[in-house]
mmCIF file of C-alpha atoms in Angstrom:
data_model
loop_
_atom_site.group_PDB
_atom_site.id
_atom_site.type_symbol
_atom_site.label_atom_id
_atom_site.label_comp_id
_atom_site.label_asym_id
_atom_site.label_seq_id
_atom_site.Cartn_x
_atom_site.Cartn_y
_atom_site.Cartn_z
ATOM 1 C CA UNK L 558 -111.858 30.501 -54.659
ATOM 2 C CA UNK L 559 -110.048 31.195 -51.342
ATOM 3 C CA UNK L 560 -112.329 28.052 -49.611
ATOM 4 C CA UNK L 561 -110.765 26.002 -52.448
ATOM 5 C CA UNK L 562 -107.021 26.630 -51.752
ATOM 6 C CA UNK L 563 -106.539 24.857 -47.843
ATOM 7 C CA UNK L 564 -108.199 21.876 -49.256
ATOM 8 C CA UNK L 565 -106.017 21.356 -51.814
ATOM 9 C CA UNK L 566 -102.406 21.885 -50.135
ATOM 10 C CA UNK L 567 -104.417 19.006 -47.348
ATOM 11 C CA UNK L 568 -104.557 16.725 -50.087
ATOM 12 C CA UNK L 569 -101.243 17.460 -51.739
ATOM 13 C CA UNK L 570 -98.464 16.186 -48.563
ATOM 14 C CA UNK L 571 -98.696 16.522 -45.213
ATOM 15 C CA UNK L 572 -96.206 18.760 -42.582
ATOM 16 C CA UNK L 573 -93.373 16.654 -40.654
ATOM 17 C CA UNK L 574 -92.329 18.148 -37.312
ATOM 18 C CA UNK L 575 -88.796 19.989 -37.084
ATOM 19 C CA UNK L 576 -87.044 16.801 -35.447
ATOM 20 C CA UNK L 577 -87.751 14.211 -37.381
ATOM 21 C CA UNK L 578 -86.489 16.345 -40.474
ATOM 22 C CA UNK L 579 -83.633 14.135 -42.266
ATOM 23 C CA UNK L 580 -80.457 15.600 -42.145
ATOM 24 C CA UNK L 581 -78.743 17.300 -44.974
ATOM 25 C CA UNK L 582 -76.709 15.263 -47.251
ATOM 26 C CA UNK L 583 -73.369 16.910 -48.784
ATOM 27 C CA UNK L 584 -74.272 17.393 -52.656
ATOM 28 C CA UNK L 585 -71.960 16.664 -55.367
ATOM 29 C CA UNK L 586 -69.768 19.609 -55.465
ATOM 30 C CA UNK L 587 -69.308 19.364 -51.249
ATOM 31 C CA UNK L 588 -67.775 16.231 -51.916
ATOM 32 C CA UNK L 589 -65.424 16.895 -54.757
ATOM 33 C CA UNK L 590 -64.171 20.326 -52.542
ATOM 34 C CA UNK L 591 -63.194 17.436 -49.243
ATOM 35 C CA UNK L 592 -61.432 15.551 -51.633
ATOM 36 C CA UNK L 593 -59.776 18.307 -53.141
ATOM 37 C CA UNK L 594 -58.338 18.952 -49.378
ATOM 38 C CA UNK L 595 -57.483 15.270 -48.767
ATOM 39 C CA UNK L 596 -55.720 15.472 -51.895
ATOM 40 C CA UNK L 597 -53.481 18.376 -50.773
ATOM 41 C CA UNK L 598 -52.414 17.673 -47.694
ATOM 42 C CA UNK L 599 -51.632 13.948 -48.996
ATOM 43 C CA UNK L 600 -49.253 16.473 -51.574
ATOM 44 C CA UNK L 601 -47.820 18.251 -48.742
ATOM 45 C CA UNK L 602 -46.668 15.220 -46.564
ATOM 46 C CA UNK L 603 -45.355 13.859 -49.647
ATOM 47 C CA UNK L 604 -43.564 16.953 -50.674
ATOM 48 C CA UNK L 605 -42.455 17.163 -46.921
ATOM 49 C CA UNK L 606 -40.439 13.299 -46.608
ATOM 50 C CA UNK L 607 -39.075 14.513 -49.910
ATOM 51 C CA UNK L 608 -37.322 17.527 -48.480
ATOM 52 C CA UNK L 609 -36.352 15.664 -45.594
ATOM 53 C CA UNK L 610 -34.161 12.950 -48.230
ATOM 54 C CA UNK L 611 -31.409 14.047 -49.888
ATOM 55 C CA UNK L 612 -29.146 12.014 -51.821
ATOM 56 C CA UNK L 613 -30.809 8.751 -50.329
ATOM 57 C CA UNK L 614 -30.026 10.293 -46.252
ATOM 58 C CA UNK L 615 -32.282 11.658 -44.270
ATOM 59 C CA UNK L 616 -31.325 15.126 -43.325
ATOM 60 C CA UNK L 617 -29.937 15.323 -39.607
ATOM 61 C CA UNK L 618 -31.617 17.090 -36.919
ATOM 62 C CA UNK L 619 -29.872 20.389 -35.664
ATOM 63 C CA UNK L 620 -28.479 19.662 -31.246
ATOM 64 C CA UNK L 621 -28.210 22.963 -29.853
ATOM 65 C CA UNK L 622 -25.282 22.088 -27.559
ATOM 66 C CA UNK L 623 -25.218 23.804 -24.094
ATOM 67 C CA UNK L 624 -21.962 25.825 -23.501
ATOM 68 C CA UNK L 625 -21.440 26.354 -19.817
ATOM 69 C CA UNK L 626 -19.974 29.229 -18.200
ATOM 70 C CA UNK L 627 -16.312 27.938 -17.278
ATOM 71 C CA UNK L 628 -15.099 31.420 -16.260
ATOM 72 C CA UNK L 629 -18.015 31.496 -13.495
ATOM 73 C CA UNK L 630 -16.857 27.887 -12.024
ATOM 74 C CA UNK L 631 -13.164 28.255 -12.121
ATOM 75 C CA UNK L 632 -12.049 28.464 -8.619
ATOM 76 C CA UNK L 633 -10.111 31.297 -6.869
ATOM 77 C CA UNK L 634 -6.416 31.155 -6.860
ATOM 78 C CA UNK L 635 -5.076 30.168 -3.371
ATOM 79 C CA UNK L 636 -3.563 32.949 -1.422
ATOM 80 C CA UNK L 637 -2.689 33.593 2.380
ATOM 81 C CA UNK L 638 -4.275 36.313 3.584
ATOM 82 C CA UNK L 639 -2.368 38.030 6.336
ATOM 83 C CA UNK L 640 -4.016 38.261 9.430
ATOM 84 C CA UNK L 641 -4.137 39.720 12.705
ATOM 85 C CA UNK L 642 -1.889 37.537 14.679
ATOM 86 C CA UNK L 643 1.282 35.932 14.818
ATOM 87 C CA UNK L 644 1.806 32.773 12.155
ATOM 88 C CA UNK L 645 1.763 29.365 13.682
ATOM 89 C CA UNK L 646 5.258 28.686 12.705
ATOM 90 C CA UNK L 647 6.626 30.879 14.598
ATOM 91 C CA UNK L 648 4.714 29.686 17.762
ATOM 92 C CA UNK L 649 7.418 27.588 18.944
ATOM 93 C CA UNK L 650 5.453 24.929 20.551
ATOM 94 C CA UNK L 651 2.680 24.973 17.703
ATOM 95 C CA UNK L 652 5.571 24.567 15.185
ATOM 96 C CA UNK L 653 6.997 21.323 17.178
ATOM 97 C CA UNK L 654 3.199 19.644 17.115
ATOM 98 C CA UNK L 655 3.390 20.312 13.450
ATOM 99 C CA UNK L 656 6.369 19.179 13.025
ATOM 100 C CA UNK L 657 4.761 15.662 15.235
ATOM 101 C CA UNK L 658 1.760 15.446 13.272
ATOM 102 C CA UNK L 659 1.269 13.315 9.731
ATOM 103 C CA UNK L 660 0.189 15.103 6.652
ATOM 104 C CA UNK L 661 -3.453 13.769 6.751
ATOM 105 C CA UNK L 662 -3.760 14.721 10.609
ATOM 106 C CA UNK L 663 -3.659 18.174 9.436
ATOM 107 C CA UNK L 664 -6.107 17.577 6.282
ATOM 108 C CA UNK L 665 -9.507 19.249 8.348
ATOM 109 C CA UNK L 666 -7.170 21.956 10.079
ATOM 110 C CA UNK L 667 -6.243 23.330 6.206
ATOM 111 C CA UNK L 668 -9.359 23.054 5.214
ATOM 112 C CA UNK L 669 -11.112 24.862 8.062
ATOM 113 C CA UNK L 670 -8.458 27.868 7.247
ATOM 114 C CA UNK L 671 -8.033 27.984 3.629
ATOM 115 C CA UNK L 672 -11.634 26.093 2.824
ATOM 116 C CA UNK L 673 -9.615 22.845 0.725
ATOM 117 C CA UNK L 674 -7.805 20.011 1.877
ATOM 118 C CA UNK L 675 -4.051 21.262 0.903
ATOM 119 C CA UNK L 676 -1.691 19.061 -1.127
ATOM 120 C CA UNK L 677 1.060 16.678 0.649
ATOM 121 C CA UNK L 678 3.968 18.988 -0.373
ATOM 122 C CA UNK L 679 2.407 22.503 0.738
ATOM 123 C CA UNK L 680 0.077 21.451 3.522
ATOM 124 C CA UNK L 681 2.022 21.779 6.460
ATOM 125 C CA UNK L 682 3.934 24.860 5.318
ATOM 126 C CA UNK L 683 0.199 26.237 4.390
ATOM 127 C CA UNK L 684 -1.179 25.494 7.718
ATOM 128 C CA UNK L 685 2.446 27.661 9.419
ATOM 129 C CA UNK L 686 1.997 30.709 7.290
ATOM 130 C CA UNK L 687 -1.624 31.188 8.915
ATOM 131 C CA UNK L 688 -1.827 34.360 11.095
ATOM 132 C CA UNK L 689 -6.189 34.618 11.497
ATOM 133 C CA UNK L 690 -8.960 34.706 9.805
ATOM 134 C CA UNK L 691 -9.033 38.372 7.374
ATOM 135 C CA UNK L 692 -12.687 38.426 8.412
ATOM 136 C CA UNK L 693 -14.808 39.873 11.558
ATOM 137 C CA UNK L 694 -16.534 37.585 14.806
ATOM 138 C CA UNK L 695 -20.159 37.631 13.869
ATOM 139 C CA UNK L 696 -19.459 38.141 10.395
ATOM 140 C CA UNK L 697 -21.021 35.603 7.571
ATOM 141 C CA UNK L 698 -18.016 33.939 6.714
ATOM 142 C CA UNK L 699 -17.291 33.832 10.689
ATOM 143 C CA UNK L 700 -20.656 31.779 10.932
ATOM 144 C CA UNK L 701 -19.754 29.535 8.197
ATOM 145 C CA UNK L 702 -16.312 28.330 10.013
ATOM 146 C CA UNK L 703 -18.532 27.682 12.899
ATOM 147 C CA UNK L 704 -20.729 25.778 11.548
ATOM 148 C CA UNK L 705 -17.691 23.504 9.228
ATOM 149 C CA UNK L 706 -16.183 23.455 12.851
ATOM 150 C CA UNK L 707 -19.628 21.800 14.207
ATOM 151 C CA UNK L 708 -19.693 18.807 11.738
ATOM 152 C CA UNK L 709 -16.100 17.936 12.791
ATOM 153 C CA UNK L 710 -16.132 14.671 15.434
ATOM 154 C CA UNK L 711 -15.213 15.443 18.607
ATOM 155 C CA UNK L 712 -12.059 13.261 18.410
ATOM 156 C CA UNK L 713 -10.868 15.737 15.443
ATOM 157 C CA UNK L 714 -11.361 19.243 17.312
ATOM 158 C CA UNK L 715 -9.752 17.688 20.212
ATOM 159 C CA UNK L 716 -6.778 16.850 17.323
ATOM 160 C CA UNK L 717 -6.958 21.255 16.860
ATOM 161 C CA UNK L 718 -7.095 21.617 19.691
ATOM 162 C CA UNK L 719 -3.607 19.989 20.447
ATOM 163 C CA UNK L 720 -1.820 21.345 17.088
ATOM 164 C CA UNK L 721 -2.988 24.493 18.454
ATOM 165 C CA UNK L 722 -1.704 24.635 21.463
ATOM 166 C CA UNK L 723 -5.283 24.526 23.021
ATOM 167 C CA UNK L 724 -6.823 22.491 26.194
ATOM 168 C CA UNK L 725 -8.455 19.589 24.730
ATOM 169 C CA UNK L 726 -10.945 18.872 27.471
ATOM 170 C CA UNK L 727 -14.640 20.591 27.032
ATOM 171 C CA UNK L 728 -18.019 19.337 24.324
ATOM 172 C CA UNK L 729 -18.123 19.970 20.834
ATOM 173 C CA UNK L 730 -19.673 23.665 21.430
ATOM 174 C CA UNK L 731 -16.883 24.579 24.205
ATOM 175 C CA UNK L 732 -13.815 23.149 21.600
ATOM 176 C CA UNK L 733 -15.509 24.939 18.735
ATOM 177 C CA UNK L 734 -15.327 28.221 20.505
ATOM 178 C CA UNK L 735 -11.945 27.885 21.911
ATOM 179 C CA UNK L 736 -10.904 26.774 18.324
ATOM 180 C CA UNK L 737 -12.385 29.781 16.261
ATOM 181 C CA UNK L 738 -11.477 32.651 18.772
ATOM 182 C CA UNK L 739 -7.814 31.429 18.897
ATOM 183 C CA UNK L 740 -7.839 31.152 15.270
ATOM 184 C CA UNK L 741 -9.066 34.751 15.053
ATOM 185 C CA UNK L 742 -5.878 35.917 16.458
ATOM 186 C CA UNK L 743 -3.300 33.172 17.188
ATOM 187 C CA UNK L 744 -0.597 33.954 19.879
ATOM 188 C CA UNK L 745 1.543 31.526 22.041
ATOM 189 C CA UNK L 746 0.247 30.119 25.046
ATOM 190 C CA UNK L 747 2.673 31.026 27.766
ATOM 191 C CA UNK L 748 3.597 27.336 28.344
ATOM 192 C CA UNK L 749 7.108 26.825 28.118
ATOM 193 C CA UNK L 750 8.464 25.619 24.994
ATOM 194 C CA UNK L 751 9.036 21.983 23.700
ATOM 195 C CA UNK L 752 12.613 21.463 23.814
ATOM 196 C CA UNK L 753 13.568 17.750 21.769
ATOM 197 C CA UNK L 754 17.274 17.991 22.023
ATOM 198 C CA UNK L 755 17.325 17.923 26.438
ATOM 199 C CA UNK L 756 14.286 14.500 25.996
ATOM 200 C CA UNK L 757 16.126 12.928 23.102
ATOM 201 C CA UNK L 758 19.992 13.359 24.050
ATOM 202 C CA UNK L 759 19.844 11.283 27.391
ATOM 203 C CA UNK L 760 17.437 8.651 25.315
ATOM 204 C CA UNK L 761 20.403 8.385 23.033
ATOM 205 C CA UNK L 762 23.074 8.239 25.219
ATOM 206 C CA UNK L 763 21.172 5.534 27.175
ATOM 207 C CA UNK L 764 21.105 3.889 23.624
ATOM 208 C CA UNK L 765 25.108 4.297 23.620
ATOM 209 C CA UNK L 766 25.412 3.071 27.099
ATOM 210 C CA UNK L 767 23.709 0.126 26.843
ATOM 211 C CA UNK L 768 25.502 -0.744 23.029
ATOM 212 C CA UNK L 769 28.830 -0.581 24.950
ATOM 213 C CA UNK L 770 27.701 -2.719 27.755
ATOM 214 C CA UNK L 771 26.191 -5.043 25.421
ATOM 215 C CA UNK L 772 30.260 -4.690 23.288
ATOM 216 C CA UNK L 773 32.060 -5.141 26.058
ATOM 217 C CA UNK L 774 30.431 -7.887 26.880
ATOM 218 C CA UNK L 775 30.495 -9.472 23.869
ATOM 219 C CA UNK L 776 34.320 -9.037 23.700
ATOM 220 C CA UNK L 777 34.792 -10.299 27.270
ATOM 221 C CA UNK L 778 32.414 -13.484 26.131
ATOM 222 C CA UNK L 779 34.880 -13.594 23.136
ATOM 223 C CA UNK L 780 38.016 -13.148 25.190
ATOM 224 C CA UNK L 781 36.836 -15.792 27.757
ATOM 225 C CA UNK L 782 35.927 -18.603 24.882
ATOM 226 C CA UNK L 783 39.313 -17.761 23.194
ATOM 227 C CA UNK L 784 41.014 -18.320 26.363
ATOM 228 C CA UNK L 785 39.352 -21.314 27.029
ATOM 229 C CA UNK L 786 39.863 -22.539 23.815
ATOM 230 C CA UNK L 787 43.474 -22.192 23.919
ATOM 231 C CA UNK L 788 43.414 -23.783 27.216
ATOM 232 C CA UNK L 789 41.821 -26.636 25.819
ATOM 233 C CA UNK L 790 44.537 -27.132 22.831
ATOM 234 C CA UNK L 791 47.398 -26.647 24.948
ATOM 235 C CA UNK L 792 46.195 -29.189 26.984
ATOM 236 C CA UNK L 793 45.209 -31.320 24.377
ATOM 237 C CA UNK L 794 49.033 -31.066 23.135
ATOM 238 C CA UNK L 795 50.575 -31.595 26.751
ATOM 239 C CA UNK L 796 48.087 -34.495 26.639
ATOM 240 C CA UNK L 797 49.450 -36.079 23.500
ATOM 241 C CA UNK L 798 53.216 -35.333 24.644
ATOM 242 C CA UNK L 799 52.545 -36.971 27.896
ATOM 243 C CA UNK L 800 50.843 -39.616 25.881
ATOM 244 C CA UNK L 801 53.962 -40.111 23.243
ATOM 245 C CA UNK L 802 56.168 -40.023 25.828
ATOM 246 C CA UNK L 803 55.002 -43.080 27.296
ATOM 247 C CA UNK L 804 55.524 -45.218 24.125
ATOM 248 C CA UNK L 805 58.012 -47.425 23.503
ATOM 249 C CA UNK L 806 60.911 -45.779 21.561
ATOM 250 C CA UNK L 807 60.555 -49.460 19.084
ATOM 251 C CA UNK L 808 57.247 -48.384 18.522
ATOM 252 C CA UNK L 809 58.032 -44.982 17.003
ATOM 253 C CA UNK L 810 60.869 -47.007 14.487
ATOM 254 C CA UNK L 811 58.614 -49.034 12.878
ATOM 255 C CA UNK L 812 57.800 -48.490 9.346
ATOM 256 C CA UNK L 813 54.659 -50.251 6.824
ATOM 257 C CA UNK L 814 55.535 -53.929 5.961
ATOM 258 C CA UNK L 815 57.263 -54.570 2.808
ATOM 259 C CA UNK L 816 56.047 -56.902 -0.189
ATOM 260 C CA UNK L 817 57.966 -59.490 1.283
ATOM 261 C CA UNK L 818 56.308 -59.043 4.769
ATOM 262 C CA UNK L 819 52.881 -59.550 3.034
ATOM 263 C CA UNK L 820 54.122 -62.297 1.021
ATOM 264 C CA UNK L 821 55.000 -64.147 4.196
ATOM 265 C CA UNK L 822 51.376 -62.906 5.700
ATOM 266 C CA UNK L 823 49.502 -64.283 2.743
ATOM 267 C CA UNK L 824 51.013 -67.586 3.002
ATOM 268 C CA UNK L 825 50.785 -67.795 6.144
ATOM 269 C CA UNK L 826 46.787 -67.451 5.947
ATOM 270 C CA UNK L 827 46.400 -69.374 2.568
ATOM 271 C CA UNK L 828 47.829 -72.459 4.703
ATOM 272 C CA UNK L 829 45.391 -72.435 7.373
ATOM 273 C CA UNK L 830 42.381 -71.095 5.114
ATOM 274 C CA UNK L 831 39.868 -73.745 3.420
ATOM 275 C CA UNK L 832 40.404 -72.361 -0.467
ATOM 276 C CA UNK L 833 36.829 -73.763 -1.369
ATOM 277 C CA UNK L 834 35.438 -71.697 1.213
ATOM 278 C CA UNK L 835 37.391 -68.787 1.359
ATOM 279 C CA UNK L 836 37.285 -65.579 -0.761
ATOM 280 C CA UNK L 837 39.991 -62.859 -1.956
ATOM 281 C CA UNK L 838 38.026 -60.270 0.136
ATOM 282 C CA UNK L 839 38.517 -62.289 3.487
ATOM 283 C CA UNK L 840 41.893 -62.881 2.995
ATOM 284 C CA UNK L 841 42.393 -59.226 2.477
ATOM 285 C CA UNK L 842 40.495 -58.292 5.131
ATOM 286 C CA UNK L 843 42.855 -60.302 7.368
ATOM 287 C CA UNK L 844 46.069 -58.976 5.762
ATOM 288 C CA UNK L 845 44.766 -55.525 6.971
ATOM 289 C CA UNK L 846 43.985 -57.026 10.567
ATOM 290 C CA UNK L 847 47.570 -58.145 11.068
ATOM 291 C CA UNK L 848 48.701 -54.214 10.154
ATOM 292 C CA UNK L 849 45.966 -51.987 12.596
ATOM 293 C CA UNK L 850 48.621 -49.237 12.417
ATOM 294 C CA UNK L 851 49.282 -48.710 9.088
ATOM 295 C CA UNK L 852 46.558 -48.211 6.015
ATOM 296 C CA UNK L 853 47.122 -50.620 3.146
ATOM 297 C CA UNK L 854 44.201 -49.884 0.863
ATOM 298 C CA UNK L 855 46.403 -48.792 -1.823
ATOM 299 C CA UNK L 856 48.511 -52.059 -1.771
ATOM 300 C CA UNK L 857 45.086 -54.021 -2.065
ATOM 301 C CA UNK L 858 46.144 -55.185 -5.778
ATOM 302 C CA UNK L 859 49.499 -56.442 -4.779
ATOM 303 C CA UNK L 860 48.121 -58.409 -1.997
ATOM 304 C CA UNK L 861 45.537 -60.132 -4.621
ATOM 305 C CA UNK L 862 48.418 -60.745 -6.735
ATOM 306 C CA UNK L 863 50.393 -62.465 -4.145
ATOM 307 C CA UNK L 864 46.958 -64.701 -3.755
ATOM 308 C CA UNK L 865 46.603 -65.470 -7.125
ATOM 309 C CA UNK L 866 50.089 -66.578 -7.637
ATOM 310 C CA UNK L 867 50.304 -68.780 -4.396
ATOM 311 C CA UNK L 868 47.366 -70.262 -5.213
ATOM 312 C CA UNK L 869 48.824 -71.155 -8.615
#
């Protein structure tokens, strides 16, 4: 019996290594469970545009808006702080360069003390009620002037400089460093005060000289051409006296000719004239000739007259 058995499991199929084993297939039920899962999230997606219509929109997205802090980034309300020197107003010769210099001249100065540019209507009064810097030498905020100071051009510290009351000559470091320890602690120079009325008074009295020269002038130009003038027409009238005095008193008794004194002229010319040749304006013309002295223009129509009935 037991030599038997081996033989017959030889003869029944033979053993396949592990490898080359075919893999397993999913039965029936495997498959019907996937497709059960296919089939619910397909339900879920659906159910899931659904939710997302309503009424035929599709529902909007919620923004989450970003509110900044305001409060943080309002700025600081401008105020002088009073320091430890005298204000630059009442530095006499600072207040006169002030008084020299244009609003945007001082645009850098007011910003180097209050850290903005100033307005047009308050800068310059701004930039007088400044009496130092409320902070230490050394200090942080001491550092940060001197380093606003170093971006400035030289020609603009030098511009400081002379509102200040300061020598302009020196580098950027030097002017920078005159500029800030001044500013710590203003105080006038010593140099004698700028005094406009003693400059400007003799300017404008030069200015009042030299308008009365110029007047006086003018009226003895004016005098001079009116006397001349009336030197001219008085001898212009002793001329013409003179002149009438030398012409015959018969002269001054004659009087225009008369229609019968142009009669007599017209006939006289008609009987020399050739009448085919001759025209009414010659014979005019010659009626006029014969009376230099007197204008008969307006006793042109009598004269053709005369013509007309001569010729008749």
């Amino acid at each position: 019996m037991s030599s038997s058995a081996p033989a017959a499991e030889g003869e029944g199929t033979t053993a396949q290594p592990a490898s080359e084993k075919e893999p397993d297939m999913p039965g029936p039920r495997e498959e019907s469970e996937e497709e059960d899962e296919d089939d619910e999230e397909e339900d879920e997606e659906e159910e899931k545009e659904k939710s997302l219509i309503v009424e035929g929109k599709r529902e909007k997205k919620k923004v989450e808006r970003l509110t900044m802090q305001v409060s943080s980034l309002q700025r600081e309300p401008f105020t002088i702080a009073q320091g430890k020197g005298q204000k630059l107003c009442e530095i006499e010769r600072i207040h006169f360069f002030l008084s020299k210099k244009k609003t945007d001249e001082l645009r850098n100065l007011h910003k180097l003390l209050y850290n903005r540019p100033g307005t047009v209507s308050s800068l310059k009064k701004n930039v007088g009620q400044f009496s130092g810097f409320p902070f230490e030498k050394g200090s942080i905020q001491y550092k940060k002037k001197e380093e606003m100071l170093k971006k400035f051009r030289n020609a603009m510290l030098k511009s400081i400089c002379e509102v200040l009351d300061l020598e302009r000559s020196g580098v950027n470091s030097e002017l920078v460093k005159r500029i800030l320890n001044f500013l710590m602690h203003p105080k006038p120079s010593g140099k004698p005060p700028k005094k406009t009325s003693k400059r400007e008074k003799p300017k404008q009295k030069a200015v009042a000289k030299s308008k009365k020269s110029v007047k006086s002038a003018n009226v003895k130009k004016a005098d001079s051409s009116t006397t001349k003038k009336n030197q001219n027409s008085s001898k212009k009238e002793s001329e013409s006296e003179d002149s009438s005095d030398d012409e015959p008193l018969i002269k001054k008794l004659k009087k225009p000719p008369t229609d019968e004194e142009l009669k007599e002229t017209v006939k006289k010319l008609l009987a020399n004239a050739n009448l085919e040749e001759v025209t009414m304006k010659q014979i005019c013309k010659e009626v006029y000739e014969n009376y230099p002295a007197y204008d008969l223009t307006e006793r042109k129509d009598f004269i053709k007259t005369t013509v007309k009935e001569l010729i008749s």
